[in-house]
């Protein structure tokens, strides 16, 4: 089905921000992805928007006022005056202070909140924001290269319209910030497939299933090194299929961290671009409003390959394996192709382990109250339907970019 209405959010400024020398997180990869999307002519199949910047108060729908105020004022020049806050908010090492830090957070977050608002207004079936997906940030703490949790803020926006929202995370790292934010509610189900065991962030055990009202609404599939396409598909399809059946979400947020690809600088899985994109295609097949975000991904030449191919899957337009000439063509040598062979690393996930864990999770999902019988407390709904500090009128104003400017 290629007749989906797809919207795509991108701001050319995003590639100008730099975490610092030697830091693995490079916002430049989003610019490289966009350039490939343009040179494959995929932007003709989408409505392309530059996000309207959300206000700092919009970020305090999840984050604490103190933390957002700190992100606004901190800079490399005044760091020495904020030593205590740097420690308190976990900013400095993995999450460094760099020039334009808050503007960078505003940019990637605005695409996700604006994208969610667009889905809510029924102006699109699928929205893409490759700059988003920073899933580790906590209420009052930066973590794992993430400062503002755009995934959580986008889900809060979707909850204004949808009774139930599903969050799926295929980054190699556990989606801890999103799980923690919604651990005690049955309106959001989080589902994360991740490397587990002596690996950042250290959370996401199979036995972590949610608490109180949210019990059975957090799904974690812990994995070992070497996950390949076939093994991943053998668990992803049945688990997500069962979630769709029992939870019946009104909208889905899919975090597509590309650090689960073979050969990632920080990752240890062995997925091909096609194997990664199969997850995107499968979620798309349910025909539920869908917000697609980026996330991790630290081998600079592979991230744009992955996200461009996934853009083509989302718009239903096949692309040639040979890469078109683009501004960053030399990065993609010596093959200059989308699809590269995976490594010969061993898959340390036995069929027995995957089957056992899959069955354990399917059992948890049997404990989910069948829809539509979900009991909701009215007070809780009111607070989530109209969260404090949110000027709803703001989020939907995006400036549509002229197609001619797109190739710039």
mmCIF file of C-alpha atoms in Angstrom:
data_model
loop_
_atom_site.group_PDB
_atom_site.id
_atom_site.type_symbol
_atom_site.label_atom_id
_atom_site.label_comp_id
_atom_site.label_asym_id
_atom_site.label_seq_id
_atom_site.Cartn_x
_atom_site.Cartn_y
_atom_site.Cartn_z
ATOM 1 C CA UNK A 1 0.000 0.000 0.000
ATOM 2 C CA UNK A 2 1.792 3.120 -1.168
ATOM 3 C CA UNK A 3 -1.058 5.608 -0.773
ATOM 4 C CA UNK A 4 -0.185 6.747 2.756
ATOM 5 C CA UNK A 5 -0.038 10.451 3.497
ATOM 6 C CA UNK A 6 3.508 10.921 4.750
ATOM 7 C CA UNK A 7 4.842 14.100 6.371
ATOM 8 C CA UNK A 8 8.547 14.662 6.955
ATOM 9 C CA UNK A 9 10.108 17.142 9.384
ATOM 10 C CA UNK A 10 13.584 18.542 8.853
ATOM 11 C CA UNK A 11 15.486 21.677 9.759
ATOM 12 C CA UNK A 12 18.754 22.269 7.893
ATOM 13 C CA UNK A 13 20.279 23.774 11.043
ATOM 14 C CA UNK A 14 20.358 20.418 12.831
ATOM 15 C CA UNK A 15 23.579 19.305 11.127
ATOM 16 C CA UNK A 16 25.465 22.351 12.417
ATOM 17 C CA UNK A 17 25.518 21.229 16.055
ATOM 18 C CA UNK A 18 28.556 19.363 17.333
ATOM 19 C CA UNK A 19 28.855 17.375 20.583
ATOM 20 C CA UNK A 20 32.642 17.793 20.547
ATOM 21 C CA UNK A 21 35.765 16.162 19.193
ATOM 22 C CA UNK A 22 35.728 12.375 19.373
ATOM 23 C CA UNK A 23 32.114 12.183 20.577
ATOM 24 C CA UNK A 24 30.246 9.359 18.782
ATOM 25 C CA UNK A 25 26.934 11.256 18.469
ATOM 26 C CA UNK A 26 27.020 13.317 15.277
ATOM 27 C CA UNK A 27 23.896 15.325 14.331
ATOM 28 C CA UNK A 28 25.517 15.677 10.881
ATOM 29 C CA UNK A 29 24.128 12.187 10.067
ATOM 30 C CA UNK A 30 20.615 13.702 9.900
ATOM 31 C CA UNK A 31 21.798 16.167 7.249
ATOM 32 C CA UNK A 32 23.435 13.308 5.327
ATOM 33 C CA UNK A 33 20.177 11.344 5.495
ATOM 34 C CA UNK A 34 18.186 14.311 4.231
ATOM 35 C CA UNK A 35 20.585 14.803 1.349
ATOM 36 C CA UNK A 36 20.128 11.177 0.268
ATOM 37 C CA UNK A 37 16.325 11.456 0.621
ATOM 38 C CA UNK A 38 16.421 14.509 -1.655
ATOM 39 C CA UNK A 39 18.736 12.912 -4.231
ATOM 40 C CA UNK A 40 16.555 9.793 -4.407
ATOM 41 C CA UNK A 41 13.629 12.185 -5.067
ATOM 42 C CA UNK A 42 11.726 10.693 -2.145
ATOM 43 C CA UNK A 43 10.683 14.164 -0.988
ATOM 44 C CA UNK A 44 8.234 14.294 -3.922
ATOM 45 C CA UNK A 45 6.258 11.574 -2.132
ATOM 46 C CA UNK A 46 5.981 13.485 1.151
ATOM 47 C CA UNK A 47 4.914 16.826 2.545
ATOM 48 C CA UNK A 48 8.088 18.372 3.902
ATOM 49 C CA UNK A 49 8.030 20.733 6.884
ATOM 50 C CA UNK A 50 10.446 22.761 8.875
ATOM 51 C CA UNK A 51 9.272 22.377 12.484
ATOM 52 C CA UNK A 52 7.817 25.364 14.283
ATOM 53 C CA UNK A 53 9.972 25.718 17.413
ATOM 54 C CA UNK A 54 8.145 24.759 20.606
ATOM 55 C CA UNK A 55 8.495 26.919 23.701
ATOM 56 C CA UNK A 56 10.574 25.826 26.709
ATOM 57 C CA UNK A 57 7.315 25.525 28.682
ATOM 58 C CA UNK A 58 6.159 22.827 26.221
ATOM 59 C CA UNK A 59 9.158 20.756 27.336
ATOM 60 C CA UNK A 60 8.072 21.019 30.985
ATOM 61 C CA UNK A 61 5.070 18.833 30.250
ATOM 62 C CA UNK A 62 7.578 16.064 31.063
ATOM 63 C CA UNK A 63 10.811 17.666 32.263
ATOM 64 C CA UNK A 64 11.234 19.652 35.469
ATOM 65 C CA UNK A 65 11.308 23.461 35.260
ATOM 66 C CA UNK A 66 14.735 23.541 36.939
ATOM 67 C CA UNK A 67 16.238 21.199 34.382
ATOM 68 C CA UNK A 68 14.841 23.031 31.323
ATOM 69 C CA UNK A 69 15.939 26.398 32.751
ATOM 70 C CA UNK A 70 19.419 24.953 33.246
ATOM 71 C CA UNK A 71 19.593 23.708 29.629
ATOM 72 C CA UNK A 72 18.547 27.199 28.494
ATOM 73 C CA UNK A 73 21.325 29.038 30.335
ATOM 74 C CA UNK A 74 24.277 26.643 30.258
ATOM 75 C CA UNK A 75 27.037 27.234 27.690
ATOM 76 C CA UNK A 76 30.723 26.367 27.301
ATOM 77 C CA UNK A 77 31.523 29.926 28.479
ATOM 78 C CA UNK A 78 29.637 29.828 31.798
ATOM 79 C CA UNK A 79 30.056 26.155 32.777
ATOM 80 C CA UNK A 80 32.357 26.982 35.696
ATOM 81 C CA UNK A 81 29.506 28.837 37.421
ATOM 82 C CA UNK A 82 27.236 25.778 37.328
ATOM 83 C CA UNK A 83 29.413 22.941 38.665
ATOM 84 C CA UNK A 84 26.739 21.706 41.109
ATOM 85 C CA UNK A 85 23.967 21.740 38.503
ATOM 86 C CA UNK A 86 26.172 19.984 35.932
ATOM 87 C CA UNK A 87 26.529 17.092 38.385
ATOM 88 C CA UNK A 88 22.897 17.167 39.456
ATOM 89 C CA UNK A 89 21.611 17.052 35.879
ATOM 90 C CA UNK A 90 24.281 14.586 34.658
ATOM 91 C CA UNK A 91 25.631 16.996 32.043
ATOM 92 C CA UNK A 92 29.339 17.065 31.210
ATOM 93 C CA UNK A 93 30.692 13.745 29.891
ATOM 94 C CA UNK A 94 28.399 11.533 27.791
ATOM 95 C CA UNK A 95 26.101 14.537 27.533
ATOM 96 C CA UNK A 96 28.519 17.441 27.033
ATOM 97 C CA UNK A 97 27.792 21.155 27.033
ATOM 98 C CA UNK A 98 28.262 22.539 23.518
ATOM 99 C CA UNK A 99 27.426 25.743 21.654
ATOM 100 C CA UNK A 100 23.717 25.982 20.894
ATOM 101 C CA UNK A 101 22.787 23.013 23.103
ATOM 102 C CA UNK A 102 19.281 24.256 23.934
ATOM 103 C CA UNK A 103 18.520 25.274 20.335
ATOM 104 C CA UNK A 104 19.564 21.767 19.242
ATOM 105 C CA UNK A 105 17.139 20.259 21.786
ATOM 106 C CA UNK A 106 14.401 22.596 20.583
ATOM 107 C CA UNK A 107 14.970 21.590 16.953
ATOM 108 C CA UNK A 108 14.754 17.823 17.362
ATOM 109 C CA UNK A 109 11.938 18.035 19.924
ATOM 110 C CA UNK A 110 9.831 20.383 17.805
ATOM 111 C CA UNK A 111 9.829 17.903 14.915
ATOM 112 C CA UNK A 112 8.484 15.163 17.181
ATOM 113 C CA UNK A 113 5.832 17.263 18.956
ATOM 114 C CA UNK A 114 4.848 18.917 15.665
ATOM 115 C CA UNK A 115 4.674 15.516 14.008
ATOM 116 C CA UNK A 116 2.417 14.153 16.749
ATOM 117 C CA UNK A 117 0.151 17.211 16.416
ATOM 118 C CA UNK A 118 -0.072 16.610 12.664
ATOM 119 C CA UNK A 119 -1.193 13.018 13.268
ATOM 120 C CA UNK A 120 -3.722 14.271 15.826
ATOM 121 C CA UNK A 121 -5.162 16.679 13.243
ATOM 122 C CA UNK A 122 -5.456 13.768 10.787
ATOM 123 C CA UNK A 123 -3.301 15.613 8.262
ATOM 124 C CA UNK A 124 -0.978 12.616 7.835
ATOM 125 C CA UNK A 125 -0.928 8.840 8.350
ATOM 126 C CA UNK A 126 2.834 8.680 8.920
ATOM 127 C CA UNK A 127 5.209 11.384 10.168
ATOM 128 C CA UNK A 128 9.009 11.083 10.036
ATOM 129 C CA UNK A 129 11.495 13.010 12.200
ATOM 130 C CA UNK A 130 14.959 11.468 11.867
ATOM 131 C CA UNK A 131 16.429 14.108 14.196
ATOM 132 C CA UNK A 132 14.283 12.786 17.086
ATOM 133 C CA UNK A 133 14.254 9.557 19.078
ATOM 134 C CA UNK A 134 16.453 10.674 22.008
ATOM 135 C CA UNK A 135 14.979 8.085 24.339
ATOM 136 C CA UNK A 136 17.308 8.096 27.371
ATOM 137 C CA UNK A 137 16.584 11.579 28.802
ATOM 138 C CA UNK A 138 14.859 11.585 32.202
ATOM 139 C CA UNK A 139 12.525 14.073 33.880
ATOM 140 C CA UNK A 140 15.419 16.009 35.428
ATOM 141 C CA UNK A 141 18.535 14.411 33.992
ATOM 142 C CA UNK A 142 20.420 14.054 30.732
ATOM 143 C CA UNK A 143 21.528 10.533 29.849
ATOM 144 C CA UNK A 144 23.147 8.613 27.006
ATOM 145 C CA UNK A 145 23.663 11.599 24.633
ATOM 146 C CA UNK A 146 20.012 12.680 25.211
ATOM 147 C CA UNK A 147 18.927 15.908 26.915
ATOM 148 C CA UNK A 148 15.212 16.386 26.155
ATOM 149 C CA UNK A 149 13.077 13.286 25.676
ATOM 150 C CA UNK A 150 11.192 14.105 22.479
ATOM 151 C CA UNK A 151 9.660 10.588 22.432
ATOM 152 C CA UNK A 152 7.877 11.178 25.754
ATOM 153 C CA UNK A 153 6.733 14.676 24.732
ATOM 154 C CA UNK A 154 5.381 13.355 21.411
ATOM 155 C CA UNK A 155 3.490 10.573 23.222
ATOM 156 C CA UNK A 156 1.967 13.139 25.634
ATOM 157 C CA UNK A 157 0.816 15.088 22.584
ATOM 158 C CA UNK A 158 -0.734 11.933 21.045
ATOM 159 C CA UNK A 159 -2.518 11.158 24.331
ATOM 160 C CA UNK A 160 -4.563 14.342 23.876
ATOM 161 C CA UNK A 161 -6.435 12.521 21.141
ATOM 162 C CA UNK A 162 -5.726 8.810 21.541
ATOM 163 C CA UNK A 163 -6.813 6.643 24.450
ATOM 164 C CA UNK A 164 -3.823 4.323 23.967
ATOM 165 C CA UNK A 165 -0.390 4.883 22.411
ATOM 166 C CA UNK A 166 2.210 2.208 21.659
ATOM 167 C CA UNK A 167 5.941 2.967 21.813
ATOM 168 C CA UNK A 168 8.295 0.543 20.017
ATOM 169 C CA UNK A 169 12.085 0.824 20.313
ATOM 170 C CA UNK A 170 14.519 -1.017 17.993
ATOM 171 C CA UNK A 171 17.625 0.917 19.079
ATOM 172 C CA UNK A 172 20.276 -1.466 20.494
ATOM 173 C CA UNK A 173 19.988 0.353 23.847
ATOM 174 C CA UNK A 174 16.992 -0.048 26.145
ATOM 175 C CA UNK A 175 14.438 2.774 25.823
ATOM 176 C CA UNK A 176 14.688 3.499 29.544
ATOM 177 C CA UNK A 177 13.587 7.144 29.605
ATOM 178 C CA UNK A 178 10.318 6.398 27.810
ATOM 179 C CA UNK A 179 9.600 3.251 29.829
ATOM 180 C CA UNK A 180 10.210 5.104 33.111
ATOM 181 C CA UNK A 181 7.919 7.989 32.127
ATOM 182 C CA UNK A 182 4.951 5.675 31.484
ATOM 183 C CA UNK A 183 5.761 2.781 33.837
ATOM 184 C CA UNK A 184 2.616 3.262 35.931
ATOM 185 C CA UNK A 185 -0.024 3.928 33.271
ATOM 186 C CA UNK A 186 -2.036 1.611 31.029
ATOM 187 C CA UNK A 187 -2.523 4.286 28.383
ATOM 188 C CA UNK A 188 0.988 3.838 26.991
ATOM 189 C CA UNK A 189 2.577 0.481 26.271
ATOM 190 C CA UNK A 190 6.355 0.508 25.795
ATOM 191 C CA UNK A 191 8.109 -2.306 23.955
ATOM 192 C CA UNK A 192 11.909 -2.424 23.669
ATOM 193 C CA UNK A 193 14.212 -4.952 21.964
ATOM 194 C CA UNK A 194 17.768 -4.354 23.196
ATOM 195 C CA UNK A 195 21.181 -5.693 24.139
ATOM 196 C CA UNK A 196 21.157 -6.568 27.837
ATOM 197 C CA UNK A 197 23.938 -7.477 30.274
ATOM 198 C CA UNK A 198 26.921 -5.214 31.047
ATOM 199 C CA UNK A 199 25.645 -2.716 28.527
ATOM 200 C CA UNK A 200 24.268 0.824 28.771
ATOM 201 C CA UNK A 201 21.843 1.713 30.363
ATOM 202 C CA UNK A 202 21.647 -1.598 32.254
ATOM 203 C CA UNK A 203 17.831 -1.660 32.515
ATOM 204 C CA UNK A 204 15.203 -3.566 30.530
ATOM 205 C CA UNK A 205 15.096 -6.997 32.138
ATOM 206 C CA UNK A 206 12.338 -9.302 30.866
ATOM 207 C CA UNK A 207 10.789 -9.221 34.362
ATOM 208 C CA UNK A 208 10.312 -5.418 34.248
ATOM 209 C CA UNK A 209 6.681 -5.307 33.130
ATOM 210 C CA UNK A 210 5.285 -2.104 34.643
ATOM 211 C CA UNK A 211 3.751 -1.166 37.991
ATOM 212 C CA UNK A 212 0.270 -0.555 39.447
ATOM 213 C CA UNK A 213 -2.050 0.529 36.624
ATOM 214 C CA UNK A 214 0.846 0.008 34.218
ATOM 215 C CA UNK A 215 1.507 -3.622 35.136
ATOM 216 C CA UNK A 216 1.875 -5.704 31.920
ATOM 217 C CA UNK A 217 2.209 -2.487 29.871
ATOM 218 C CA UNK A 218 6.021 -2.468 29.711
ATOM 219 C CA UNK A 219 7.465 -5.171 27.439
ATOM 220 C CA UNK A 220 11.216 -5.850 27.384
ATOM 221 C CA UNK A 221 13.048 -8.314 25.162
ATOM 222 C CA UNK A 222 16.680 -8.532 26.435
ATOM 223 C CA UNK A 223 19.122 -9.827 23.803
ATOM 224 C CA UNK A 224 22.748 -10.928 23.465
ATOM 225 C CA UNK A 225 25.378 -9.977 20.866
ATOM 226 C CA UNK A 226 25.046 -10.928 17.221
ATOM 227 C CA UNK A 227 21.271 -10.640 16.608
ATOM 228 C CA UNK A 228 20.730 -11.205 12.875
ATOM 229 C CA UNK A 229 17.805 -10.516 10.523
ATOM 230 C CA UNK A 230 16.092 -13.900 10.812
ATOM 231 C CA UNK A 231 16.378 -14.086 14.584
ATOM 232 C CA UNK A 232 15.086 -10.516 14.983
ATOM 233 C CA UNK A 233 12.102 -11.120 12.707
ATOM 234 C CA UNK A 234 11.269 -14.355 14.576
ATOM 235 C CA UNK A 235 10.669 -12.361 17.779
ATOM 236 C CA UNK A 236 9.598 -8.926 16.503
ATOM 237 C CA UNK A 237 6.640 -10.082 14.405
ATOM 238 C CA UNK A 238 4.938 -12.311 17.017
ATOM 239 C CA UNK A 239 5.457 -9.897 19.929
ATOM 240 C CA UNK A 240 4.306 -6.783 18.034
ATOM 241 C CA UNK A 241 1.459 -8.748 16.409
ATOM 242 C CA UNK A 242 0.198 -9.817 19.854
ATOM 243 C CA UNK A 243 0.497 -6.261 21.217
ATOM 244 C CA UNK A 244 -1.582 -4.923 18.316
ATOM 245 C CA UNK A 245 -4.213 -7.562 19.055
ATOM 246 C CA UNK A 246 -4.525 -7.038 22.820
ATOM 247 C CA UNK A 247 -3.619 -3.347 23.234
ATOM 248 C CA UNK A 248 -5.118 -1.959 20.005
ATOM 249 C CA UNK A 249 -3.263 1.390 20.041
ATOM 250 C CA UNK A 250 -4.690 4.515 18.437
ATOM 251 C CA UNK A 251 -1.192 5.637 17.432
ATOM 252 C CA UNK A 252 2.333 4.211 17.359
ATOM 253 C CA UNK A 253 5.687 5.886 18.014
ATOM 254 C CA UNK A 254 8.530 3.866 16.464
ATOM 255 C CA UNK A 255 12.090 4.707 17.539
ATOM 256 C CA UNK A 256 14.465 3.474 14.805
ATOM 257 C CA UNK A 257 17.895 3.737 16.419
ATOM 258 C CA UNK A 258 20.373 2.541 13.770
ATOM 259 C CA UNK A 259 22.982 1.348 16.281
ATOM 260 C CA UNK A 260 21.410 -2.119 16.028
ATOM 261 C CA UNK A 261 22.898 -2.381 12.508
ATOM 262 C CA UNK A 262 25.898 -4.585 11.768
ATOM 263 C CA UNK A 263 29.195 -2.726 12.131
ATOM 264 C CA UNK A 264 27.955 0.058 14.398
ATOM 265 C CA UNK A 265 30.721 1.875 16.286
ATOM 266 C CA UNK A 266 28.994 1.310 19.647
ATOM 267 C CA UNK A 267 26.647 -1.589 18.830
ATOM 268 C CA UNK A 268 27.077 -5.365 18.768
ATOM 269 C CA UNK A 269 24.108 -6.640 16.729
ATOM 270 C CA UNK A 270 24.349 -7.907 13.160
ATOM 271 C CA UNK A 271 21.250 -6.541 11.407
ATOM 272 C CA UNK A 272 21.284 -5.533 7.757
ATOM 273 C CA UNK A 273 19.523 -2.379 6.564
ATOM 274 C CA UNK A 274 16.777 -4.639 5.144
ATOM 275 C CA UNK A 275 16.421 -6.507 8.448
ATOM 276 C CA UNK A 276 16.124 -3.207 10.367
ATOM 277 C CA UNK A 277 13.647 -1.833 7.832
ATOM 278 C CA UNK A 278 11.540 -5.010 8.041
ATOM 279 C CA UNK A 279 10.477 -3.827 11.514
ATOM 280 C CA UNK A 280 9.369 -0.484 10.059
ATOM 281 C CA UNK A 281 7.487 -2.219 7.232
ATOM 282 C CA UNK A 282 5.753 -4.599 9.651
ATOM 283 C CA UNK A 283 4.559 -1.782 11.937
ATOM 284 C CA UNK A 284 3.405 0.188 8.872
ATOM 285 C CA UNK A 285 1.331 -2.808 7.729
ATOM 286 C CA UNK A 286 -1.099 -2.307 10.646
ATOM 287 C CA UNK A 287 -2.220 0.988 9.119
ATOM 288 C CA UNK A 288 -2.233 2.856 12.440
ATOM 289 C CA UNK A 289 -1.144 6.526 12.662
ATOM 290 C CA UNK A 290 2.611 6.340 13.046
ATOM 291 C CA UNK A 291 5.363 8.695 14.225
ATOM 292 C CA UNK A 292 8.787 7.450 13.095
ATOM 293 C CA UNK A 293 11.866 8.769 14.897
ATOM 294 C CA UNK A 294 15.640 8.336 14.662
ATOM 295 C CA UNK A 295 17.792 7.624 17.717
ATOM 296 C CA UNK A 296 21.201 6.000 18.065
ATOM 297 C CA UNK A 297 23.512 5.142 15.189
ATOM 298 C CA UNK A 298 27.238 5.811 15.311
ATOM 299 C CA UNK A 299 28.797 4.562 12.089
ATOM 300 C CA UNK A 300 28.366 7.710 10.053
ATOM 301 C CA UNK A 301 28.140 6.117 6.606
ATOM 302 C CA UNK A 302 25.531 3.518 7.618
ATOM 303 C CA UNK A 303 22.933 5.635 9.423
ATOM 304 C CA UNK A 304 21.870 7.596 6.288
ATOM 305 C CA UNK A 305 21.702 4.357 4.291
ATOM 306 C CA UNK A 306 19.315 2.901 6.867
ATOM 307 C CA UNK A 307 17.047 5.896 7.426
ATOM 308 C CA UNK A 308 16.844 6.734 3.717
ATOM 309 C CA UNK A 309 15.859 3.162 2.898
ATOM 310 C CA UNK A 310 13.270 3.261 5.706
ATOM 311 C CA UNK A 311 11.909 6.515 4.296
ATOM 312 C CA UNK A 312 11.440 4.708 0.965
ATOM 313 C CA UNK A 313 9.633 1.856 2.753
ATOM 314 C CA UNK A 314 7.335 4.324 4.545
ATOM 315 C CA UNK A 315 6.361 6.177 1.353
ATOM 316 C CA UNK A 316 6.048 2.883 -0.568
ATOM 317 C CA UNK A 317 8.580 3.857 -3.232
ATOM 318 C CA UNK A 318 11.386 1.350 -3.972
ATOM 319 C CA UNK A 319 14.886 2.827 -4.413
ATOM 320 C CA UNK A 320 17.846 1.566 -6.444
ATOM 321 C CA UNK A 321 20.679 -0.077 -4.543
ATOM 322 C CA UNK A 322 23.197 2.196 -6.313
ATOM 323 C CA UNK A 323 23.380 5.451 -4.385
ATOM 324 C CA UNK A 324 22.652 8.614 -6.369
ATOM 325 C CA UNK A 325 25.365 11.256 -6.432
ATOM 326 C CA UNK A 326 24.968 13.482 -3.351
ATOM 327 C CA UNK A 327 26.854 16.041 -1.268
ATOM 328 C CA UNK A 328 28.444 13.311 0.867
ATOM 329 C CA UNK A 329 29.069 10.717 -1.841
ATOM 330 C CA UNK A 330 32.645 10.006 -0.732
ATOM 331 C CA UNK A 331 31.427 8.821 2.701
ATOM 332 C CA UNK A 332 29.737 5.825 1.074
ATOM 333 C CA UNK A 333 32.750 4.363 -0.773
ATOM 334 C CA UNK A 334 34.029 1.978 -1.850
ATOM 335 C CA UNK A 335 30.607 0.364 -2.523
ATOM 336 C CA UNK A 336 28.326 3.377 -3.055
ATOM 337 C CA UNK A 337 25.329 1.120 -2.362
ATOM 338 C CA UNK A 338 22.457 1.126 0.141
ATOM 339 C CA UNK A 339 22.761 -2.517 1.113
ATOM 340 C CA UNK A 340 26.024 -3.910 2.452
ATOM 341 C CA UNK A 341 26.801 -7.453 3.608
ATOM 342 C CA UNK A 342 26.646 -8.087 7.364
ATOM 343 C CA UNK A 343 29.615 -9.432 9.329
ATOM 344 C CA UNK A 344 30.292 -13.106 10.118
ATOM 345 C CA UNK A 345 29.950 -12.577 13.884
ATOM 346 C CA UNK A 346 28.297 -15.370 15.870
ATOM 347 C CA UNK A 347 24.697 -14.924 17.005
ATOM 348 C CA UNK A 348 24.832 -15.539 20.760
ATOM 349 C CA UNK A 349 21.031 -15.702 20.967
ATOM 350 C CA UNK A 350 20.056 -19.368 20.753
ATOM 351 C CA UNK A 351 16.735 -20.330 19.180
ATOM 352 C CA UNK A 352 15.794 -21.859 22.558
ATOM 353 C CA UNK A 353 16.497 -18.609 24.449
ATOM 354 C CA UNK A 354 14.543 -16.501 21.936
ATOM 355 C CA UNK A 355 11.571 -18.897 21.994
ATOM 356 C CA UNK A 356 11.512 -19.023 25.803
ATOM 357 C CA UNK A 357 11.693 -15.220 26.180
ATOM 358 C CA UNK A 358 9.108 -14.682 23.445
ATOM 359 C CA UNK A 359 6.681 -17.055 25.217
ATOM 360 C CA UNK A 360 7.326 -15.309 28.528
ATOM 361 C CA UNK A 361 6.332 -11.970 26.952
ATOM 362 C CA UNK A 362 3.284 -13.413 25.191
ATOM 363 C CA UNK A 363 2.212 -14.670 28.640
ATOM 364 C CA UNK A 364 2.608 -11.140 30.074
ATOM 365 C CA UNK A 365 0.500 -9.802 27.207
ATOM 366 C CA UNK A 366 -2.261 -12.252 28.080
ATOM 367 C CA UNK A 367 -2.547 -10.272 31.319
ATOM 368 C CA UNK A 368 -3.438 -7.101 29.410
ATOM 369 C CA UNK A 369 -7.087 -6.181 29.888
ATOM 370 C CA UNK A 370 -8.831 -6.561 26.541
ATOM 371 C CA UNK A 371 -9.833 -3.342 24.860
ATOM 372 C CA UNK A 372 -12.317 -1.585 25.073
ATOM 373 C CA UNK A 373 -12.733 -2.471 28.735
ATOM 374 C CA UNK A 374 -9.867 -0.258 29.886
ATOM 375 C CA UNK A 375 -10.940 1.570 33.043
ATOM 376 C CA UNK A 376 -9.666 5.132 33.155
ATOM 377 C CA UNK A 377 -9.773 7.514 36.125
ATOM 378 C CA UNK A 378 -11.170 10.800 34.934
ATOM 379 C CA UNK A 379 -8.696 12.945 36.870
ATOM 380 C CA UNK A 380 -5.780 11.175 35.248
ATOM 381 C CA UNK A 381 -7.236 11.648 31.782
ATOM 382 C CA UNK A 382 -7.884 15.354 32.313
ATOM 383 C CA UNK A 383 -4.328 15.974 33.388
ATOM 384 C CA UNK A 384 -2.971 14.096 30.383
ATOM 385 C CA UNK A 385 -5.456 15.482 27.897
ATOM 386 C CA UNK A 386 -4.463 19.038 28.686
ATOM 387 C CA UNK A 387 -1.034 18.933 30.339
ATOM 388 C CA UNK A 388 0.172 22.068 32.049
ATOM 389 C CA UNK A 389 2.217 24.682 30.271
ATOM 390 C CA UNK A 390 1.281 23.565 26.795
ATOM 391 C CA UNK A 391 0.071 26.075 24.281
ATOM 392 C CA UNK A 392 -1.672 23.652 21.964
ATOM 393 C CA UNK A 393 -2.142 26.272 19.257
ATOM 394 C CA UNK A 394 1.642 26.571 18.896
ATOM 395 C CA UNK A 395 2.491 23.024 18.010
ATOM 396 C CA UNK A 396 0.543 22.780 14.794
ATOM 397 C CA UNK A 397 2.039 25.805 13.070
ATOM 398 C CA UNK A 398 4.730 24.496 10.813
ATOM 399 C CA UNK A 399 6.186 26.308 7.878
ATOM 400 C CA UNK A 400 5.943 24.265 4.755
ATOM 401 C CA UNK A 401 9.157 24.496 2.803
ATOM 402 C CA UNK A 402 9.147 25.234 -0.890
ATOM 403 C CA UNK A 403 10.169 22.157 -2.883
ATOM 404 C CA UNK A 404 12.858 24.127 -4.696
ATOM 405 C CA UNK A 405 14.594 24.829 -1.393
ATOM 406 C CA UNK A 406 14.657 21.168 -0.490
ATOM 407 C CA UNK A 407 17.832 20.296 -2.321
ATOM 408 C CA UNK A 408 19.777 23.034 -0.571
#
